[in-house]
XYZ file of C-alpha atoms in Angstrom:
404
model
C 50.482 45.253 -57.599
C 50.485 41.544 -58.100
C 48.150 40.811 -55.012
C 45.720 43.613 -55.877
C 45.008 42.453 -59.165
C 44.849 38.891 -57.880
C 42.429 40.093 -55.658
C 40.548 42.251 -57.853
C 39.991 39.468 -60.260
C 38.997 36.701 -57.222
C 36.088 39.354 -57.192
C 35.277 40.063 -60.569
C 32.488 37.204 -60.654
C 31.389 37.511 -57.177
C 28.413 35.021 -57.460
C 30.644 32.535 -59.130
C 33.533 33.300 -56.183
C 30.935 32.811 -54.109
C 29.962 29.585 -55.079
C 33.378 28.049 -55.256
C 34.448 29.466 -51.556
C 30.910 28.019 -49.791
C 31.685 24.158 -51.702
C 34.782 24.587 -50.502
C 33.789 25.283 -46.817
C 31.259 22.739 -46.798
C 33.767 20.533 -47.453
C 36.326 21.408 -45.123
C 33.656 21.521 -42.456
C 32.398 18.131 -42.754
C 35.811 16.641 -42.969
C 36.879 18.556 -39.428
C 33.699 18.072 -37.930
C 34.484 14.004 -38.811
C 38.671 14.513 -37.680
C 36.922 15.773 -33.737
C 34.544 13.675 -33.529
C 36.794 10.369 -34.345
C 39.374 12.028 -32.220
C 37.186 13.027 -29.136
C 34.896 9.863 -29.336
C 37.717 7.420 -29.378
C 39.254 8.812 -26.566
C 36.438 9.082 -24.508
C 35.587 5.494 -24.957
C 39.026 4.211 -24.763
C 39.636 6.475 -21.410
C 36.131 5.272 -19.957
C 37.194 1.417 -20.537
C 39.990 1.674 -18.653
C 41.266 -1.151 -15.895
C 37.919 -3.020 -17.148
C 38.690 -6.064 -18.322
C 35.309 -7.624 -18.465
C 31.516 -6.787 -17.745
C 29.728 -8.964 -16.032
C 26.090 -8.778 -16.274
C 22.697 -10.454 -18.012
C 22.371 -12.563 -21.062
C 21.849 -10.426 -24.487
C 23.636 -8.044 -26.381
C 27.398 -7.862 -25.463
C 27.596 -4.670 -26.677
C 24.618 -3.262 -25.304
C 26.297 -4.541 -21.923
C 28.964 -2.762 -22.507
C 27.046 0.692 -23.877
C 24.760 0.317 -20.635
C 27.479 -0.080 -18.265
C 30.487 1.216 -18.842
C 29.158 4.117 -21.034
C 25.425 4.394 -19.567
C 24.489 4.980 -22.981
C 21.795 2.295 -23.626
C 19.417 0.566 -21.502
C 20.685 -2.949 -19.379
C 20.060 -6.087 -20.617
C 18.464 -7.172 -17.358
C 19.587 -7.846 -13.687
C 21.656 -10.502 -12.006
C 21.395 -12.339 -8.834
C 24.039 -10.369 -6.399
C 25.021 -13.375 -4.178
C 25.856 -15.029 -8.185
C 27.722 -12.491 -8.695
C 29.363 -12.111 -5.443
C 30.690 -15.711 -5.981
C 32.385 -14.862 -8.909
C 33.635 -11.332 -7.430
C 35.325 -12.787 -5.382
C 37.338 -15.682 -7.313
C 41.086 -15.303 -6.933
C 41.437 -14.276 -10.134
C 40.085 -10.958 -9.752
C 41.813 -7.886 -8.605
C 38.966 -5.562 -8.134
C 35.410 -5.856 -8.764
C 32.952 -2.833 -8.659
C 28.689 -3.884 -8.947
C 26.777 -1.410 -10.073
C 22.626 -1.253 -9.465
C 20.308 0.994 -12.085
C 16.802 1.775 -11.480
C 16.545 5.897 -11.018
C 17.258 8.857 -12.482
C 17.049 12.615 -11.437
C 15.900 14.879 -14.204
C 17.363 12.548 -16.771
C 20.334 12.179 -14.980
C 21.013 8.293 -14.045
C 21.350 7.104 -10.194
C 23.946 4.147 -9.953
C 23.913 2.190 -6.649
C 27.762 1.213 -6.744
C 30.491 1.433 -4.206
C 33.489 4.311 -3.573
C 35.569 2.266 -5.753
C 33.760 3.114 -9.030
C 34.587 7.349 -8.853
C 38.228 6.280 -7.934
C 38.334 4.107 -11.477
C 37.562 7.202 -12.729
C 40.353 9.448 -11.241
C 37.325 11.331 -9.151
C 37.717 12.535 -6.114
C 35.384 14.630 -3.381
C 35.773 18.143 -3.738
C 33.175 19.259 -1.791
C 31.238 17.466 1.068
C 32.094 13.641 1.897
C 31.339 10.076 0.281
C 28.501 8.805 0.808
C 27.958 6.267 3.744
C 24.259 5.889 4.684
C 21.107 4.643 2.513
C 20.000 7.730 0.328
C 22.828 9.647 0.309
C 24.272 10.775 -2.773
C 27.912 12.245 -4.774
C 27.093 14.006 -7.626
C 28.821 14.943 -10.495
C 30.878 17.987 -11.481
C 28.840 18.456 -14.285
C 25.093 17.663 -12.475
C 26.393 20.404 -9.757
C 26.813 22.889 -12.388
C 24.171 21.963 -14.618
C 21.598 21.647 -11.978
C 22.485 23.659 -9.296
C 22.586 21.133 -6.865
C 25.149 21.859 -4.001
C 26.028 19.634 -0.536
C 22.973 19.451 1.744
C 20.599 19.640 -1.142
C 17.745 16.447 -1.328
C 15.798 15.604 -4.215
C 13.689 12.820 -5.206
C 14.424 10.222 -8.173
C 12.037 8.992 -10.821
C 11.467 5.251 -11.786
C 13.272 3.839 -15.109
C 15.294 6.043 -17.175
C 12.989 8.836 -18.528
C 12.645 12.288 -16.741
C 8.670 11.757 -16.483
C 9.029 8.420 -14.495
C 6.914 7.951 -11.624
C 8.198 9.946 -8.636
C 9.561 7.966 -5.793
C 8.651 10.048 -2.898
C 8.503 7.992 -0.321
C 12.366 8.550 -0.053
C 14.801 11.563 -0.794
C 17.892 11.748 -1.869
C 20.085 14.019 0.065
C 23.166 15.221 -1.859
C 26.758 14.664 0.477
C 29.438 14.915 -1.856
C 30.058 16.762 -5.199
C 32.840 15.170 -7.122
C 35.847 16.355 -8.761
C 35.258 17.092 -13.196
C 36.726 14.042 -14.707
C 35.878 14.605 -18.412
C 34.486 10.868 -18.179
C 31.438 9.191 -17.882
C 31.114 10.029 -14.229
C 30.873 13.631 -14.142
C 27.097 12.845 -15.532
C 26.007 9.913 -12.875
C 24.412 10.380 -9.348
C 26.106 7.988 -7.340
C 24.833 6.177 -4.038
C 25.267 2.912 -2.243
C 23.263 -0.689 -3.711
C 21.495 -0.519 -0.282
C 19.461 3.036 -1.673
C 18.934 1.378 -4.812
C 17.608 -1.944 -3.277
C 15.657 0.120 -0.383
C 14.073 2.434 -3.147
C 12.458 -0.402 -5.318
C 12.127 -3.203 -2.849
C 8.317 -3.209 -2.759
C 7.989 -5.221 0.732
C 9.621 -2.048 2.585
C 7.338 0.428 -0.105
C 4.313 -1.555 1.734
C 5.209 -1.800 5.678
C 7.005 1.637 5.681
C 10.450 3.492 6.335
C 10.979 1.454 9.738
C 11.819 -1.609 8.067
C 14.138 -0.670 5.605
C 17.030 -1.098 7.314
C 16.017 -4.799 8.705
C 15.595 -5.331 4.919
C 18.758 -4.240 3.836
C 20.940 -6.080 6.063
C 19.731 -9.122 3.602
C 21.576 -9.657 0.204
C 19.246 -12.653 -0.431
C 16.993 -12.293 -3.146
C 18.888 -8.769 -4.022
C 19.598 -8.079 -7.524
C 21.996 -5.873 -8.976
C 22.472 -4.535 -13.052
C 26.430 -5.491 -13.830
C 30.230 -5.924 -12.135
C 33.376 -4.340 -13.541
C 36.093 -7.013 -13.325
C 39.532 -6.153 -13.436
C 41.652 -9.601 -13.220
C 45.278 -10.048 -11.982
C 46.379 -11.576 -15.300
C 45.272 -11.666 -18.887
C 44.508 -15.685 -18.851
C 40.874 -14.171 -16.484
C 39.751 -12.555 -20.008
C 40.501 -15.387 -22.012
C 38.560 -18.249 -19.811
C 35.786 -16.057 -17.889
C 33.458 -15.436 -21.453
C 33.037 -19.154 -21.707
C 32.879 -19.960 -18.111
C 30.202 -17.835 -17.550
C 28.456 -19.156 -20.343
C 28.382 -22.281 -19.147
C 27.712 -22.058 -15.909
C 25.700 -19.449 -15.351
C 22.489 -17.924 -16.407
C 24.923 -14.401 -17.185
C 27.558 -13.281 -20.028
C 30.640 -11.577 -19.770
C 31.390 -9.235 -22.369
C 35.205 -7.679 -22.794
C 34.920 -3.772 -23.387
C 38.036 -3.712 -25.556
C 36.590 -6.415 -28.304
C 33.244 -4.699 -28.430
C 34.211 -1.081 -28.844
C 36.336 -2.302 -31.321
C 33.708 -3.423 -33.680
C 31.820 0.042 -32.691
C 34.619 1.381 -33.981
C 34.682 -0.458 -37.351
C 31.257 -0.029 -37.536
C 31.973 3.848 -36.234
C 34.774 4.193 -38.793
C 33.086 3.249 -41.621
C 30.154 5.399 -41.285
C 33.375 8.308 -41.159
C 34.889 7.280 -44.160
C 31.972 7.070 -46.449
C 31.381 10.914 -45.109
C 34.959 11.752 -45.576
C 34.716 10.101 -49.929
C 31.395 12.413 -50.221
C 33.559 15.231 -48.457
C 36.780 15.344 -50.665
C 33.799 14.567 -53.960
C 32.916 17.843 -52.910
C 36.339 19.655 -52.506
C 36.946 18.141 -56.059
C 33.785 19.743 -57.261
C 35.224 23.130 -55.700
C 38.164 22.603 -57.460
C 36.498 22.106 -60.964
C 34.457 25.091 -59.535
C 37.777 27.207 -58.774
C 38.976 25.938 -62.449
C 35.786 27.353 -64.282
C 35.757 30.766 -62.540
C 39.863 31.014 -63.344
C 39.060 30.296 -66.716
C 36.075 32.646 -67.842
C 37.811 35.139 -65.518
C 41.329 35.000 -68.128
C 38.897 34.503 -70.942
C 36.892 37.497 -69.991
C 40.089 39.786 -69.194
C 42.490 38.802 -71.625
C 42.759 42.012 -73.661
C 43.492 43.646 -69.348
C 46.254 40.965 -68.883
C 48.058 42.245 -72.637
C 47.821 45.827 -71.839
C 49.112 44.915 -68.338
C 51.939 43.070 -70.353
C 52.832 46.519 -72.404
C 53.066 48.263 -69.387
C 55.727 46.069 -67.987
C 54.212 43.484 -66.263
C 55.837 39.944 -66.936
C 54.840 36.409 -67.798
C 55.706 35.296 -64.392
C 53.855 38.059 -62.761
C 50.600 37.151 -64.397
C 51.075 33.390 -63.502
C 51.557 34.384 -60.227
C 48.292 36.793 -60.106
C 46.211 33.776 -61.015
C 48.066 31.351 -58.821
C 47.144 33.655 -55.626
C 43.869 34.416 -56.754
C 43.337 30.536 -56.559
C 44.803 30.079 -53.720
C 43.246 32.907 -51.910
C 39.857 31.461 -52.521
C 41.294 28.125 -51.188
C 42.494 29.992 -47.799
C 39.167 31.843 -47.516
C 37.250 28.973 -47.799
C 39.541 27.031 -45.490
C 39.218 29.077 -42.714
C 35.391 29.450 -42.899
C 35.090 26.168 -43.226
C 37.043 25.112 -40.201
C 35.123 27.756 -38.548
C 31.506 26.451 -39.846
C 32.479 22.610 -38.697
C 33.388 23.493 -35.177
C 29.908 25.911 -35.332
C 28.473 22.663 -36.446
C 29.542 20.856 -33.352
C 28.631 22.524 -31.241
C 25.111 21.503 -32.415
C 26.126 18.401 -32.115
C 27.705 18.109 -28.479
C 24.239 19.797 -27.276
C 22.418 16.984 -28.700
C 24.887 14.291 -27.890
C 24.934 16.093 -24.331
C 21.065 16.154 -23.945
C 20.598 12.486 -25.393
C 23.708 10.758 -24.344
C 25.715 12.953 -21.535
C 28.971 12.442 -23.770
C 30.101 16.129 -24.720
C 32.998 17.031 -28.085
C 34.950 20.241 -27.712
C 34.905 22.248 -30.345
C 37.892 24.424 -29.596
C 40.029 21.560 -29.861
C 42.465 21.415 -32.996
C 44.083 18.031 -34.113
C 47.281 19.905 -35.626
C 47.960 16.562 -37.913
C 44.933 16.083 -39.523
C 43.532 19.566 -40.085
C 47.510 20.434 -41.240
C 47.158 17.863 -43.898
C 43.732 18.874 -44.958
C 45.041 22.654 -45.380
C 47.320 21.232 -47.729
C 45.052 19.304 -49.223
C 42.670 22.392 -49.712
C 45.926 24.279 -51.140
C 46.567 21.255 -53.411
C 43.338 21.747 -55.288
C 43.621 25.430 -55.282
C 46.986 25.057 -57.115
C 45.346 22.269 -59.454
C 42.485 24.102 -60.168
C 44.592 27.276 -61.314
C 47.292 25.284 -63.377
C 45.779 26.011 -66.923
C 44.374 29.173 -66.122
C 48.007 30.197 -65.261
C 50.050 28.745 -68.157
C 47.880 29.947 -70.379
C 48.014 33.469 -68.954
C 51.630 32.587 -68.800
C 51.664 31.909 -72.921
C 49.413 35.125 -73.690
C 50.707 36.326 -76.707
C 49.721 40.090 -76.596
C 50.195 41.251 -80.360
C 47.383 38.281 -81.250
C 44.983 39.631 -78.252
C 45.271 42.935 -79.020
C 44.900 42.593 -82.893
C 41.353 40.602 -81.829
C 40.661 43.387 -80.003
């Protein structure tokens, strides 16, 4: 009996219920879209940065170094002499260094001159086809495969720059040898090929005396230029002295992933919390919103509540009716809010995808955080009916019915 009237009554107003249950989703869904998105971004940048202790690459923006090549989010900050490099590559100091050449891109889709090295930072593997060993051959990501269609044996030309309506490079195609194993990093995105394709592709002496000469041209690393090295060094004291080294002796910078994702982060986090304070203002708003309808609601159908009382129902029993109504309004608007933020993402990821390559899942639940907000949703519920019930609590019924 208890829950019927409690529902009946959460329906009595039903623009006013209404109105409580979609401030209350809008909160909950900004505040889960903000708990995946923290979650899922972190942990793609922190998985992506792994084993790379420092980028080496051209003077500017560290973090734009670090964006452009470890995350091939942004554009480079310019190329580096690749004998310069070599010489530091090569210092006993480092345990592994992987260069990495930019210039193409297939359909929007970057093409990274690099060695075999950089898909094995990644955890990637060949699943179908081979690695690529000759100038213009290619390993595609899992993600390129599916998106495009592109399978093993497949060739394709690359435009200039970074946009999809670059000038066409047809003078040389791409022919697809490998498609590597999903990741869920950075590389499931990239076209991958040897420095030689890149260098061969934009070196404008072989574009002018034709395909027989590329290979002559090749075998020479004078002159070459590539866009950045990951360095991973066999100690810590590598990341300490290398920054200022570089500095100082070189026309390049080296930029350490883990300080500059670190202010991205700040600056990331902050950005999150402001949403989360304009969030929970508007929880507290459904909550004064919960409070008003609870109240008119009692006010309205206090003469129901004393005959209810004559029949036999007791004091407790009408606390409790209000109690669940609130709290059924809270669950109601919990749930379609949880639903409408991970709707909302998935607007998000397509965007993110399009513009960016990085993808969220939206089926993903981060038990901790969206636990505590539930509570925190049933919190206000129960504050917002805590008058409305003790005073339905204290009705006296021979004063309400004698106003009657």
């Amino acid at each position: 009996m208890i829950g019927k009237l409690a529902w009946r009554n959460t329906w009595f107003k039903p623009l006013s219920t209404i109105l409580s249950i979609i401030l209350l989703m809008s909160s909950v869904a900004i505040i889960t879209v903000l708990i995946l998105l923290q979650k899922q971004f972190e942990e793609q940048f922190s998985s992506n940065a792994d084993d790379i202790d420092l980028v080496l690459g051209a003077q500017g923006s560290p973090l734009q170094l670090v964006l452009s090549s470890v995350y091939q989010m942004d554009a480079p900050t310019g190329n580096i002499d690749y004998l310069e490099a070599k010489t530091w590559m090569q210092n006993p100091f480092v345990k592994s260094a992987i260069p990495l050449a930019y210039g193409d891109n297939y359909l929007g889709f970057k093409i990274i001159g690099t060695t075999p090295d950089y898909l094995a930072k990644f955890g990637g593997k060949i699943e179908k086809g081979a690695m690529f060993s000759k100038t213009f051959e290619v390993v595609i990501g899992s993600e390129i495969a599916s998106k495009l269609q592109l399978t093993v044996g497949d060739t394709f030309f690359g435009s200039h720059g970074d946009a999809k309506e670059g000038e066409k490079h047809e003078e040389g195609a791409y022919k697809v040898v490998g498609i590597a194993s999903k990741t869920g990093k950075v590389v499931d995105n990239l076209i991958l090929s040897n420095i030689q394709s890149v260098w061969s592709m934009h070196d404008v002496h072989d574009h002018e005396e034709g395909e027989a000469n590329h290979e002559a041209s090749i075998n020479s690393e004078e002159g070459k230029e590539i866009t950045a090295v990951l360095i991973k060094f066999r100690n810590k004291m590598g990341i300490v002295l290398w920054p200022r080294l570089i500095a100082q002796n070189t026309k390049m910078q080296a930029a350490s992933p883990a300080i500059e994702i670190n202010r991205l982060f700040t600056l990331f986090g902050i950005g999150l919390e402001a949403l989360q304070y304009l969030a929970y203002g508007i929880m507290l708003i459904s909550g004064i919103s919960i409070f008003i309808a609870l109240f008119n609601t009692l006010k309205e159908r206090k003469y129901e509540f004393a005959l209810l009382r004559i029949q036999g129902a007791s004091r407790l029993q009408l606390l409790q009716a209000i109690i669940i109504e609130s709290l059924v309004l809270c669950v109601i608007g919990f749930v379609f809010g949880t639903i409408l933020g991970r709707i909302a993402l998935v607007f998000i990821s397509n965007s993110s995808d399009e513009e960016f390559k990085i993808a969220f899942n939206p089926l993903e639940f981060v038990w901790e955080k969206e636990g505590i907000l539930f509570l925190v949703t049933i919190f206000v519920g129960l504050l917002a009916a805590f008058i409305p019930a003790i005073k339905a609590y204290r009705l006296n019924i021979s004063k309400t019915l004698s106003n009657a």
